mmCIF file of C-alpha atoms in Angstrom:
data_model
loop_
_atom_site.group_PDB
_atom_site.id
_atom_site.type_symbol
_atom_site.label_atom_id
_atom_site.label_comp_id
_atom_site.label_asym_id
_atom_site.label_seq_id
_atom_site.Cartn_x
_atom_site.Cartn_y
_atom_site.Cartn_z
ATOM 1 C CA MET A 1 139.261 206.625 371.611
ATOM 2 C CA ASP A 2 139.991 204.529 368.733
ATOM 3 C CA ARG A 3 137.740 204.006 365.665
ATOM 4 C CA VAL A 4 137.922 200.255 363.773
ATOM 5 C CA ILE A 5 138.393 200.922 360.273
ATOM 6 C CA GLU A 6 135.973 198.779 357.597
ATOM 7 C CA LYS A 7 138.231 197.290 355.209
ATOM 8 C CA LYS A 8 136.783 197.739 351.217
ATOM 9 C CA LYS A 9 135.372 194.502 349.569
ATOM 10 C CA TRP A 10 136.859 195.349 346.001
ATOM 11 C CA PRO A 11 139.594 197.968 345.976
ATOM 12 C CA ILE A 12 140.293 199.603 342.957
ATOM 13 C CA LYS A 13 143.645 197.479 342.754
ATOM 14 C CA LYS A 14 141.787 194.549 341.876
ATOM 15 C CA ILE A 15 138.910 195.906 340.016
ATOM 16 C CA LEU A 16 141.163 197.290 337.257
ATOM 17 C CA PRO A 17 142.621 193.825 336.684
ATOM 18 C CA ILE A 18 139.604 192.645 336.637
ATOM 19 C CA ALA A 19 138.186 194.884 333.952
ATOM 20 C CA GLY A 20 141.303 194.818 331.819
ATOM 21 C CA GLY A 21 140.687 190.483 331.440
ATOM 22 C CA VAL A 22 137.062 190.787 330.382
ATOM 23 C CA ALA A 23 137.823 193.541 327.973
ATOM 24 C CA LEU A 24 140.643 191.050 326.378
ATOM 25 C CA VAL A 25 138.040 188.570 326.427
ATOM 26 C CA GLY A 26 135.610 190.355 324.749
ATOM 27 C CA LEU A 27 138.122 191.544 321.771
ATOM 28 C CA ILE A 28 138.608 188.151 321.604
ATOM 29 C CA VAL A 29 135.074 186.673 321.574
ATOM 30 C CA ALA A 30 134.535 189.709 318.963
ATOM 31 C CA SER A 31 137.389 188.784 316.739
ATOM 32 C CA TYR A 32 136.244 185.089 317.143
ATOM 33 C CA LEU A 33 132.878 185.390 315.699
ATOM 34 C CA ASN A 34 134.212 187.817 312.733
ATOM 35 C CA THR A 35 136.499 185.389 311.664
ATOM 36 C CA THR A 36 134.069 182.093 311.805
ATOM 37 C CA GLY A 37 131.251 184.068 310.905
ATOM 38 C CA ASN A 38 130.038 185.698 307.486
ATOM 39 C CA SER A 39 132.191 188.708 306.723
ATOM 40 C CA LYS A 40 130.014 192.068 306.333
ATOM 41 C CA LEU A 41 129.881 195.336 304.544
ATOM 42 C CA ASN A 42 128.464 198.351 305.471
ATOM 43 C CA VAL A 43 126.318 200.150 302.446
ATOM 44 C CA GLU A 44 124.469 202.925 301.511
ATOM 45 C CA ALA A 45 121.238 202.851 300.405
ATOM 46 C CA ASP A 46 121.559 205.197 298.099
ATOM 47 C CA LYS A 47 124.738 204.447 296.450
ATOM 48 C CA ILE A 48 123.527 201.087 295.410
ATOM 49 C CA MET A 49 121.256 199.463 292.860
ATOM 50 C CA VAL A 50 118.271 197.242 294.137
ATOM 51 C CA THR A 51 115.930 195.691 291.510
ATOM 52 C CA GLU A 52 113.069 193.189 291.649
ATOM 53 C CA VAL A 53 113.247 190.062 289.435
ATOM 54 C CA THR A 54 110.049 189.576 287.469
ATOM 55 C CA LYS A 55 108.350 187.323 285.149
ATOM 56 C CA GLY A 56 107.341 188.670 281.956
ATOM 57 C CA ASN A 57 108.240 187.901 277.830
ATOM 58 C CA PHE A 58 111.306 187.426 276.638
ATOM 59 C CA GLN A 59 113.371 187.535 273.801
ATOM 60 C CA GLU A 60 116.721 187.374 272.856
ATOM 61 C CA PHE A 61 118.323 190.069 270.328
ATOM 62 C CA ILE A 62 121.578 192.016 269.594
ATOM 63 C CA PRO A 63 121.662 195.947 269.059
ATOM 64 C CA ILE A 64 123.349 195.843 265.598
ATOM 65 C CA ASN A 65 124.004 198.898 263.253
ATOM 66 C CA GLY A 66 123.510 198.376 259.650
ATOM 67 C CA VAL A 67 123.696 200.894 256.897
ATOM 68 C CA VAL A 68 121.447 201.076 253.835
ATOM 69 C CA MET A 69 122.719 200.531 250.774
ATOM 70 C CA PRO A 70 121.040 200.118 247.191
ATOM 71 C CA ILE A 71 118.973 197.149 246.402
ATOM 72 C CA GLN A 72 121.307 196.077 243.772
ATOM 73 C CA THR A 73 125.108 197.097 242.548
ATOM 74 C CA ILE A 74 126.005 196.294 239.003
ATOM 75 C CA TYR A 75 130.022 196.559 238.811
ATOM 76 C CA LEU A 76 131.630 197.843 235.612
ATOM 77 C CA ASP A 77 134.757 196.172 234.804
ATOM 78 C CA ALA A 78 136.768 196.034 231.668
ATOM 79 C CA ILE A 79 136.124 193.319 229.810
ATOM 80 C CA GLU A 80 138.981 193.874 227.309
ATOM 81 C CA GLY A 81 141.570 196.681 228.021
ATOM 82 C CA GLY A 82 142.355 199.423 226.260
ATOM 83 C CA ARG A 83 143.179 203.698 226.537
ATOM 84 C CA VAL A 84 139.907 205.390 227.132
ATOM 85 C CA GLU A 85 138.636 207.623 224.283
ATOM 86 C CA GLU A 86 135.830 209.289 225.274
ATOM 87 C CA LEU A 87 133.256 209.465 228.161
ATOM 88 C CA PHE A 88 129.510 209.376 227.996
ATOM 89 C CA VAL A 89 128.009 210.201 231.338
ATOM 90 C CA GLU A 90 129.514 211.803 234.356
ATOM 91 C CA ASP A 91 129.859 210.200 237.968
ATOM 92 C CA GLY A 92 126.539 210.556 239.645
ATOM 93 C CA SER A 93 124.686 210.712 236.444
ATOM 94 C CA MET A 94 120.990 208.460 236.018
ATOM 95 C CA VAL A 95 121.587 205.782 232.795
ATOM 96 C CA THR A 96 119.612 203.936 231.071
ATOM 97 C CA LYS A 97 119.614 200.305 230.485
ATOM 98 C CA GLY A 98 122.279 199.952 227.363
ATOM 99 C CA GLN A 99 123.266 203.574 227.777
ATOM 100 C CA PRO A 100 126.599 204.300 226.487
ATOM 101 C CA ILE A 101 129.191 204.761 229.407
ATOM 102 C CA MET A 102 132.328 204.832 227.955
ATOM 103 C CA LYS A 103 134.802 204.168 225.228
ATOM 104 C CA LEU A 104 137.653 202.398 224.795
ATOM 105 C CA ALA A 105 140.109 202.280 222.023
ATOM 106 C CA ASN A 106 142.396 198.958 221.514
ATOM 107 C CA SER A 107 144.197 199.010 218.474
ATOM 108 C CA ASP A 108 145.876 196.069 218.414
ATOM 109 C CA LEU A 109 141.866 194.692 218.872
ATOM 110 C CA GLU A 110 141.181 196.624 215.460
ATOM 111 C CA LEU A 111 144.210 195.086 213.746
ATOM 112 C CA SER A 112 143.163 191.740 214.489
ATOM 113 C CA LEU A 113 139.328 192.466 213.655
ATOM 114 C CA ALA A 114 140.211 193.288 210.088
ATOM 115 C CA ASN A 115 142.503 190.675 209.707
ATOM 116 C CA GLN A 116 139.707 188.093 210.720
ATOM 117 C CA GLU A 117 137.226 189.807 208.373
ATOM 118 C CA THR A 118 140.031 189.662 205.174
ATOM 119 C CA SER A 119 140.472 185.701 206.367
ATOM 120 C CA VAL A 120 137.041 185.155 205.786
ATOM 121 C CA PHE A 121 136.458 186.827 202.879
ATOM 122 C CA GLN A 122 139.076 184.981 201.193
ATOM 123 C CA LEU A 123 137.905 181.510 202.391
ATOM 124 C CA GLN A 124 134.129 182.816 201.026
ATOM 125 C CA THR A 125 136.176 183.953 197.873
ATOM 126 C CA GLN A 126 138.384 180.822 197.263
ATOM 127 C CA MET A 127 135.070 178.100 198.038
ATOM 128 C CA GLN A 128 132.823 180.315 194.948
ATOM 129 C CA TYR A 129 136.339 179.373 192.916
ATOM 130 C CA THR A 130 136.128 175.706 193.820
ATOM 131 C CA ARG A 131 132.244 175.634 192.687
ATOM 132 C CA ASN A 132 132.905 177.401 189.694
ATOM 133 C CA LEU A 133 135.672 174.753 188.732
ATOM 134 C CA ASP A 134 133.827 171.852 189.802
ATOM 135 C CA ALA A 135 130.741 173.341 187.716
ATOM 136 C CA GLN A 136 133.210 173.563 184.695
ATOM 137 C CA ALA A 137 134.408 169.806 185.599
ATOM 138 C CA THR A 138 130.874 168.468 185.814
ATOM 139 C CA ILE A 139 129.529 170.354 182.387
ATOM 140 C CA GLN A 140 132.959 168.514 180.282
ATOM 141 C CA TYR A 141 131.940 165.006 182.224
ATOM 142 C CA GLN A 142 128.456 165.739 181.181
ATOM 143 C CA ASN A 143 129.571 166.353 177.885
ATOM 144 C CA SER A 144 131.606 163.460 177.885
ATOM 145 C CA GLN A 145 129.463 161.028 178.924
ATOM 146 C CA ALA A 146 126.562 162.338 176.574
ATOM 147 C CA ASP A 147 129.336 161.812 173.194
ATOM 148 C CA ILE A 148 129.927 158.982 175.113
ATOM 149 C CA ASP A 149 125.671 157.362 175.288
ATOM 150 C CA ASN A 150 126.042 158.415 171.443
ATOM 151 C CA ALA A 151 128.082 156.337 170.614
ATOM 152 C CA LEU A 152 127.050 153.313 172.672
ATOM 153 C CA ALA A 153 123.602 153.884 170.900
ATOM 154 C CA GLU A 154 125.270 153.920 167.093
ATOM 155 C CA ALA A 155 127.389 151.019 168.398
ATOM 156 C CA GLU A 156 124.278 149.083 169.655
ATOM 157 C CA ARG A 157 122.355 149.746 166.701
ATOM 158 C CA VAL A 158 125.310 148.119 164.319
ATOM 159 C CA TYR A 159 125.492 145.204 166.867
ATOM 160 C CA LYS A 160 122.078 144.129 166.643
ATOM 161 C CA LEU A 161 121.781 144.989 162.751
ATOM 162 C CA ASN A 162 124.664 142.307 162.290
ATOM 163 C CA GLU A 163 123.673 140.032 164.888
ATOM 164 C CA ARG A 164 120.672 139.894 162.371
ATOM 165 C CA LEU A 165 122.586 139.718 159.447
ATOM 166 C CA PHE A 166 125.276 137.002 160.693
ATOM 167 C CA ARG A 167 122.202 134.630 161.627
ATOM 168 C CA GLU A 168 121.201 135.027 157.880
ATOM 169 C CA LYS A 169 124.284 134.929 156.877
ATOM 170 C CA VAL A 170 124.649 138.139 155.068
ATOM 171 C CA ILE A 171 127.518 139.066 156.334
ATOM 172 C CA ALA A 172 130.813 137.443 157.145
ATOM 173 C CA GLU A 173 131.430 136.289 161.151
ATOM 174 C CA GLN A 174 134.509 139.079 161.258
ATOM 175 C CA ASP A 175 132.511 141.863 160.743
ATOM 176 C CA TYR A 176 129.561 140.656 163.371
ATOM 177 C CA LYS A 177 132.210 140.295 165.932
ATOM 178 C CA SER A 178 133.903 143.541 165.372
ATOM 179 C CA SER A 179 130.852 145.149 165.962
ATOM 180 C CA VAL A 180 130.211 142.753 169.219
ATOM 181 C CA ASN A 181 133.463 144.071 170.094
ATOM 182 C CA THR A 182 132.484 147.880 169.628
ATOM 183 C CA TYR A 183 129.494 148.037 171.247
ATOM 184 C CA ASN A 184 131.153 146.288 174.167
ATOM 185 C CA TYR A 185 133.756 149.059 174.165
ATOM 186 C CA GLN A 186 131.080 151.309 174.403
ATOM 187 C CA LEU A 187 129.168 150.012 177.311
ATOM 188 C CA ARG A 188 132.768 150.292 179.865
ATOM 189 C CA ARG A 189 133.566 153.435 178.691
ATOM 190 C CA ARG A 190 129.959 154.612 179.499
ATOM 191 C CA LYS A 191 129.928 152.706 182.931
ATOM 192 C CA LEU A 192 133.820 154.406 183.234
ATOM 193 C CA VAL A 193 132.407 158.107 182.759
ATOM 194 C CA SER A 194 129.460 156.848 185.170
ATOM 195 C CA GLN A 195 131.553 156.490 187.713
ATOM 196 C CA THR A 196 134.090 159.012 187.409
ATOM 197 C CA LEU A 197 131.261 161.714 187.623
ATOM 198 C CA ARG A 198 130.096 160.252 190.640
ATOM 199 C CA GLN A 199 132.692 160.300 192.428
ATOM 200 C CA ASP A 200 133.638 163.884 190.753
ATOM 201 C CA SER A 201 130.355 164.698 192.637
ATOM 202 C CA VAL A 202 131.174 163.257 196.248
ATOM 203 C CA THR A 203 134.772 164.744 196.164
ATOM 204 C CA SER A 204 133.560 168.380 194.672
ATOM 205 C CA MET A 205 130.747 167.729 197.757
ATOM 206 C CA GLN A 206 133.219 166.692 200.674
ATOM 207 C CA GLN A 207 135.346 169.809 199.409
ATOM 208 C CA VAL A 208 132.655 172.208 199.766
ATOM 209 C CA ASN A 209 131.458 170.815 202.905
ATOM 210 C CA GLN A 210 135.120 171.311 204.390
ATOM 211 C CA MET A 211 135.271 174.821 203.357
ATOM 212 C CA LYS A 212 131.953 175.662 204.839
ATOM 213 C CA GLU A 213 132.808 174.061 208.427
ATOM 214 C CA THR A 214 136.252 176.533 208.208
ATOM 215 C CA ILE A 215 134.364 179.792 206.883
ATOM 216 C CA THR A 216 132.010 178.646 209.886
ATOM 217 C CA ARG A 217 134.638 178.497 212.006
ATOM 218 C CA ASN A 218 135.736 181.491 211.207
ATOM 219 C CA GLN A 219 133.225 183.101 211.126
ATOM 220 C CA ALA A 220 131.949 182.238 214.973
ATOM 221 C CA THR A 221 135.925 183.916 215.354
ATOM 222 C CA LEU A 222 134.784 187.097 213.410
ATOM 223 C CA ALA A 223 131.903 187.360 215.148
ATOM 224 C CA LEU A 224 133.670 186.569 218.716
ATOM 225 C CA MET A 225 135.933 189.416 217.830
ATOM 226 C CA ARG A 226 133.554 192.029 216.815
ATOM 227 C CA LYS A 227 131.910 191.087 220.409
ATOM 228 C CA LYS A 228 134.982 192.266 221.612
ATOM 229 C CA ALA A 229 134.994 195.120 219.554
ATOM 230 C CA SER A 230 132.145 196.223 220.608
ATOM 231 C CA ASP A 231 132.899 195.802 224.445
ATOM 232 C CA LEU A 232 135.319 198.842 223.860
ATOM 233 C CA VAL A 233 131.651 200.965 224.075
ATOM 234 C CA VAL A 234 131.090 200.251 228.211
ATOM 235 C CA LYS A 235 127.469 200.055 228.292
ATOM 236 C CA ALA A 236 125.023 200.184 231.458
ATOM 237 C CA PRO A 237 123.663 196.894 231.641
ATOM 238 C CA VAL A 238 120.615 197.540 234.215
ATOM 239 C CA ALA A 239 119.104 201.419 234.767
ATOM 240 C CA GLY A 240 120.279 203.183 237.842
ATOM 241 C CA GLN A 241 122.623 205.434 239.102
ATOM 242 C CA LEU A 242 126.631 205.977 237.970
ATOM 243 C CA THR A 243 128.528 205.995 241.008
ATOM 244 C CA SER A 244 132.257 205.389 241.269
ATOM 245 C CA ARG A 245 133.749 206.239 238.121
ATOM 246 C CA ASN A 246 137.123 205.364 237.911
ATOM 247 C CA ALA A 247 137.797 206.368 234.212
ATOM 248 C CA GLU A 248 139.499 209.634 232.503
ATOM 249 C CA VAL A 249 140.304 210.550 229.188
ATOM 250 C CA GLY A 250 143.553 208.990 228.017
ATOM 251 C CA GLU A 251 143.521 206.568 230.888
ATOM 252 C CA LEU A 252 144.730 203.214 230.102
ATOM 253 C CA LYS A 253 142.873 200.490 231.921
ATOM 254 C CA SER A 254 143.864 196.557 231.936
ATOM 255 C CA ARG A 255 141.669 193.904 231.173
ATOM 256 C CA GLY A 256 139.597 193.042 234.344
ATOM 257 C CA GLN A 257 140.077 196.206 236.131
ATOM 258 C CA ARG A 258 137.109 198.336 237.720
ATOM 259 C CA LEU A 259 135.230 201.427 236.159
ATOM 260 C CA GLY A 260 132.915 202.100 238.210
ATOM 261 C CA GLN A 261 129.462 200.821 239.445
ATOM 262 C CA ILE A 262 125.500 201.585 238.854
ATOM 263 C CA ASP A 263 123.608 201.464 242.094
ATOM 264 C CA VAL A 264 119.868 199.943 241.220
ATOM 265 C CA LEU A 265 117.515 202.690 242.839
ATOM 266 C CA SER A 266 114.468 200.780 242.881
ATOM 267 C CA GLY A 267 114.652 199.457 246.665
ATOM 268 C CA PHE A 268 117.153 199.232 249.236
ATOM 269 C CA LYS A 269 118.891 196.931 252.076
ATOM 270 C CA VAL A 270 120.353 196.711 254.625
ATOM 271 C CA ARG A 271 124.073 195.755 255.374
ATOM 272 C CA ALA A 272 125.487 195.633 259.082
ATOM 273 C CA ASP A 273 128.346 194.392 260.462
ATOM 274 C CA ILE A 274 127.989 191.338 263.579
ATOM 275 C CA ASP A 275 130.158 190.149 266.114
ATOM 276 C CA GLU A 276 131.736 186.597 265.002
ATOM 277 C CA HIS A 277 130.514 185.623 268.506
ATOM 278 C CA TYR A 278 126.971 184.806 266.906
ATOM 279 C CA ILE A 279 128.474 183.131 263.576
ATOM 280 C CA SER A 280 126.654 180.035 264.480
ATOM 281 C CA ARG A 281 123.405 181.980 265.673
ATOM 282 C CA VAL A 282 122.916 183.876 262.368
ATOM 283 C CA PHE A 283 121.391 182.560 259.635
ATOM 284 C CA ILE A 284 118.890 183.192 256.467
ATOM 285 C CA GLY A 285 115.339 184.378 257.204
ATOM 286 C CA LEU A 286 115.944 186.074 261.019
ATOM 287 C CA MET A 287 113.932 188.915 261.801
ATOM 288 C CA GLY A 288 115.194 192.316 263.132
ATOM 289 C CA GLU A 289 113.297 195.968 263.748
ATOM 290 C CA PHE A 290 114.361 199.425 264.049
ATOM 291 C CA THR A 291 112.478 202.393 264.854
ATOM 292 C CA ILE A 292 112.571 205.645 262.926
ATOM 293 C CA GLY A 293 110.393 208.508 264.441
ATOM 294 C CA ASP A 294 107.847 206.728 266.734
ATOM 295 C CA LYS A 295 107.578 203.967 263.973
ATOM 296 C CA THR A 296 109.180 200.672 263.858
ATOM 297 C CA TYR A 297 109.974 198.941 260.746
ATOM 298 C CA LYS A 298 110.927 195.238 260.319
ATOM 299 C CA LEU A 299 113.779 193.573 258.528
ATOM 300 C CA LYS A 300 115.058 190.150 257.253
ATOM 301 C CA ILE A 301 117.983 188.967 256.828
ATOM 302 C CA LYS A 302 118.813 187.847 252.998
ATOM 303 C CA LYS A 303 122.447 187.028 253.169
ATOM 304 C CA VAL A 304 124.870 185.929 255.407
ATOM 305 C CA TYR A 305 128.515 186.356 254.387
ATOM 306 C CA SER A 306 130.285 183.998 256.059
ATOM 307 C CA GLN A 307 134.311 185.465 255.681
ATOM 308 C CA VAL A 308 135.188 186.982 259.480
ATOM 309 C CA THR A 309 137.063 190.185 258.857
ATOM 310 C CA ASN A 310 138.606 192.236 262.480
ATOM 311 C CA GLY A 311 136.236 189.867 264.350
ATOM 312 C CA ARG A 312 133.072 190.986 262.548
ATOM 313 C CA PHE A 313 131.280 188.914 259.841
ATOM 314 C CA GLN A 314 128.619 190.772 257.509
ATOM 315 C CA VAL A 315 124.630 190.370 256.806
ATOM 316 C CA ASP A 316 122.711 191.507 254.146
ATOM 317 C CA MET A 317 118.715 192.251 255.399
ATOM 318 C CA GLU A 318 115.740 193.194 253.446
ATOM 319 C CA PHE A 319 112.479 195.401 254.411
ATOM 320 C CA VAL A 320 109.330 193.228 255.036
ATOM 321 C CA GLY A 321 106.241 194.988 254.787
ATOM 322 C CA GLU A 322 106.403 199.039 254.420
ATOM 323 C CA VAL A 323 109.848 200.976 253.692
ATOM 324 C CA PRO A 324 110.276 204.603 255.374
ATOM 325 C CA ASN A 325 109.388 207.367 253.088
ATOM 326 C CA ASN A 326 112.690 209.327 254.218
ATOM 327 C CA ILE A 327 115.233 206.786 253.935
ATOM 328 C CA ARG A 328 118.234 207.432 252.408
ATOM 329 C CA ARG A 329 121.177 205.827 250.893
ATOM 330 C CA GLY A 330 124.502 205.280 253.288
ATOM 331 C CA GLN A 331 122.339 206.253 256.453
ATOM 332 C CA THR A 332 123.098 204.506 259.238
ATOM 333 C CA LEU A 333 120.346 202.316 261.648
ATOM 334 C CA GLN A 334 120.370 200.496 265.082
ATOM 335 C CA ILE A 335 118.537 197.472 264.606
ATOM 336 C CA ARG A 336 117.430 194.357 267.345
ATOM 337 C CA LEU A 337 118.466 191.683 265.841
ATOM 338 C CA SER A 338 116.272 188.861 266.875
ATOM 339 C CA LEU A 339 118.244 185.032 267.680
ATOM 340 C CA GLY A 340 114.897 183.293 268.651
ATOM 341 C CA ASP A 341 111.002 183.593 269.764
ATOM 342 C CA GLU A 342 109.454 185.327 272.294
ATOM 343 C CA THR A 343 108.970 183.235 275.743
ATOM 344 C CA GLN A 344 107.938 183.761 279.057
ATOM 345 C CA ALA A 345 111.019 183.406 281.497
ATOM 346 C CA VAL A 346 112.147 185.010 284.748
ATOM 347 C CA LEU A 347 113.962 187.911 283.854
ATOM 348 C CA LEU A 348 116.682 189.600 286.046
ATOM 349 C CA ALA A 349 117.977 193.717 284.480
ATOM 350 C CA LYS A 350 121.304 193.830 283.502
ATOM 351 C CA GLY A 351 123.713 195.509 285.929
ATOM 352 C CA GLY A 352 127.511 196.247 286.978
ATOM 353 C CA PHE A 353 127.843 193.078 289.357
ATOM 354 C CA TYR A 354 127.959 190.350 286.242
ATOM 355 C CA GLN A 355 131.794 192.003 285.834
ATOM 356 C CA GLN A 356 132.377 190.579 289.456
ATOM 357 C CA THR A 357 130.459 187.833 289.563
ATOM 358 C CA GLY A 358 129.998 186.156 285.799
ATOM 359 C CA GLY A 359 126.479 185.964 286.878
ATOM 360 C CA ASN A 360 127.243 182.603 289.296
ATOM 361 C CA TRP A 361 126.438 184.599 292.213
ATOM 362 C CA ILE A 362 124.400 188.101 293.678
ATOM 363 C CA PHE A 363 123.305 189.590 296.867
ATOM 364 C CA LYS A 364 119.686 188.913 297.467
ATOM 365 C CA VAL A 365 118.125 191.254 299.546
ATOM 366 C CA GLY A 366 116.739 190.163 302.684
ATOM 367 C CA GLU A 367 112.906 190.551 303.656
ATOM 368 C CA ASN A 368 113.399 193.606 306.545
ATOM 369 C CA GLY A 369 115.296 195.276 303.732
ATOM 370 C CA GLN A 370 118.441 195.733 305.777
ATOM 371 C CA LYS A 371 120.559 192.984 304.696
ATOM 372 C CA ALA A 372 121.270 191.241 301.563
ATOM 373 C CA TYR A 373 123.516 188.051 301.493
ATOM 374 C CA LYS A 374 125.332 186.002 298.871
ATOM 375 C CA VAL A 375 123.279 183.352 296.795
ATOM 376 C CA ASP A 376 124.581 181.424 293.686
ATOM 377 C CA ILE A 377 122.221 181.720 290.605
ATOM 378 C CA GLN A 378 122.557 180.753 287.501
ATOM 379 C CA LEU A 379 122.041 182.415 284.372
ATOM 380 C CA GLY A 380 120.909 181.661 280.921
ATOM 381 C CA ARG A 381 120.111 183.501 277.489
ATOM 382 C CA GLN A 382 120.225 187.563 277.686
ATOM 383 C CA ASN A 383 119.229 190.565 275.430
ATOM 384 C CA PRO A 384 120.846 194.042 276.429
ATOM 385 C CA GLU A 385 118.219 194.825 279.056
ATOM 386 C CA TYR A 386 117.769 191.322 281.185
ATOM 387 C CA TYR A 387 119.435 187.852 281.847
ATOM 388 C CA GLU A 388 117.133 185.055 282.076
ATOM 389 C CA VAL A 389 117.164 183.725 285.560
ATOM 390 C CA LEU A 390 117.775 179.882 285.073
ATOM 391 C CA SER A 391 117.579 178.842 289.304
ATOM 392 C CA GLY A 392 118.894 180.630 292.422
ATOM 393 C CA LEU A 393 115.743 183.659 292.016
ATOM 394 C CA LYS A 394 112.257 183.981 291.918
ATOM 395 C CA PRO A 395 109.663 186.650 290.790
ATOM 396 C CA GLY A 396 109.517 189.092 293.369
ATOM 397 C CA ASP A 397 112.896 188.568 294.722
ATOM 398 C CA LYS A 398 114.748 191.855 295.573
ATOM 399 C CA VAL A 399 118.562 191.709 294.321
ATOM 400 C CA VAL A 400 121.903 194.654 294.072
ATOM 401 C CA THR A 401 122.240 194.883 290.467
ATOM 402 C CA SER A 402 124.791 197.555 291.263
ATOM 403 C CA SER A 403 128.783 197.416 290.385
ATOM 404 C CA TYR A 404 130.476 194.931 293.392
ATOM 405 C CA GLU A 405 134.219 196.333 292.739
ATOM 406 C CA ASN A 406 134.563 197.202 296.090
ATOM 407 C CA TYR A 407 133.178 194.345 298.112
ATOM 408 C CA GLY A 408 135.945 192.365 297.651
ATOM 409 C CA ASP A 409 135.023 188.605 299.547
ATOM 410 C CA MET A 410 132.238 189.929 301.439
ATOM 411 C CA GLN A 411 128.971 187.147 302.123
ATOM 412 C CA GLU A 412 126.817 189.845 303.418
ATOM 413 C CA LEU A 413 126.220 193.735 302.970
ATOM 414 C CA VAL A 414 124.322 195.775 305.686
ATOM 415 C CA ILE A 415 122.379 198.484 304.284
ATOM 416 C CA LYS A 416 121.843 201.691 306.113
ATOM 417 C CA LYS A 417 119.538 204.408 305.365
ATOM 418 C CA GLU A 418 120.269 207.577 305.535
ATOM 419 C CA LYS A 419 119.119 209.459 308.436
ATOM 420 C CA LYS A 420 116.617 212.496 308.111
#
């Protein structure tokens, strides 16, 4: 008897093409979703750093290195050139103010000094000789005036006597007129001698004054030359320690050449190098601090050197308040230099993310901690520990602050925790 064979509804030949088509459609849909949606990257939780955004006190400061130096350094330069004749003090020795340090010899200067002394002596001798001549001339004029005064007195007596006798007609008119002429002559002689004596006195005084002025100028020149000669003995202008002595016996030194320096050890200052990027923000009065042991000490900028060398400029800082007891010249200090006052701000810890984002965006962790999304942010001031957040984040937000070097253009991070 024949048996009826039932026909299958979904033969294998039909199922395989349909399954393949469905898989292809699923692949196309998945590809579309991946290209049109946010790009994602799986990251391991233990290989990233997640930091919480906080709010607190913020102060902008920069770390700088400073070197301890004497409070004052006095440089010794050769005021006059010469050969080093004698050294009185060794390098590194303590000196007192006015103490001779070395002596230079300059034969040309010594010869000029001797010639100037001779010139002044000759002028003084000549002035004395002129005064003697003037005194002798004055005595001669005075003798002449005495003779004329005597002759005038006699002529006046004869004139008055003859005048009375002539009125009485005792003597002739000729004798009377002769006595009148003699009297008038003696009057003119006396006037002329007096005028000559006064003129001679004025001339003598002018001549002496001119010579005095000449001597005064030459004496001033002599004093200057003596000062220059005394400068050949180099003396300590202040008390301190002689350092960097640059002179040996027999060595020839020219004018202005550096001979050494004296460090005043009554106190210390700190000289620091700062990046030229901050030159417009660094000024006198800015405060800094450093720590030795477990104690913090304060410094204040006293002087700013505006010259930039190799991308850096220098400042001098003085201690404010207590100075460390064990501090030494040449010691290096790590200083935190404040660039502004302390204020309240939203704080974001520094991290490697900044190198790839420039502070313009960051990956913010979602509430469940399983994903992090790219968000735009704006950062303001900074110090070695924190950035100041101006917008895009608020206190309590968690962000990825480790490096983004391998993230490319990813928009989303999927944080995978290690299974135990």
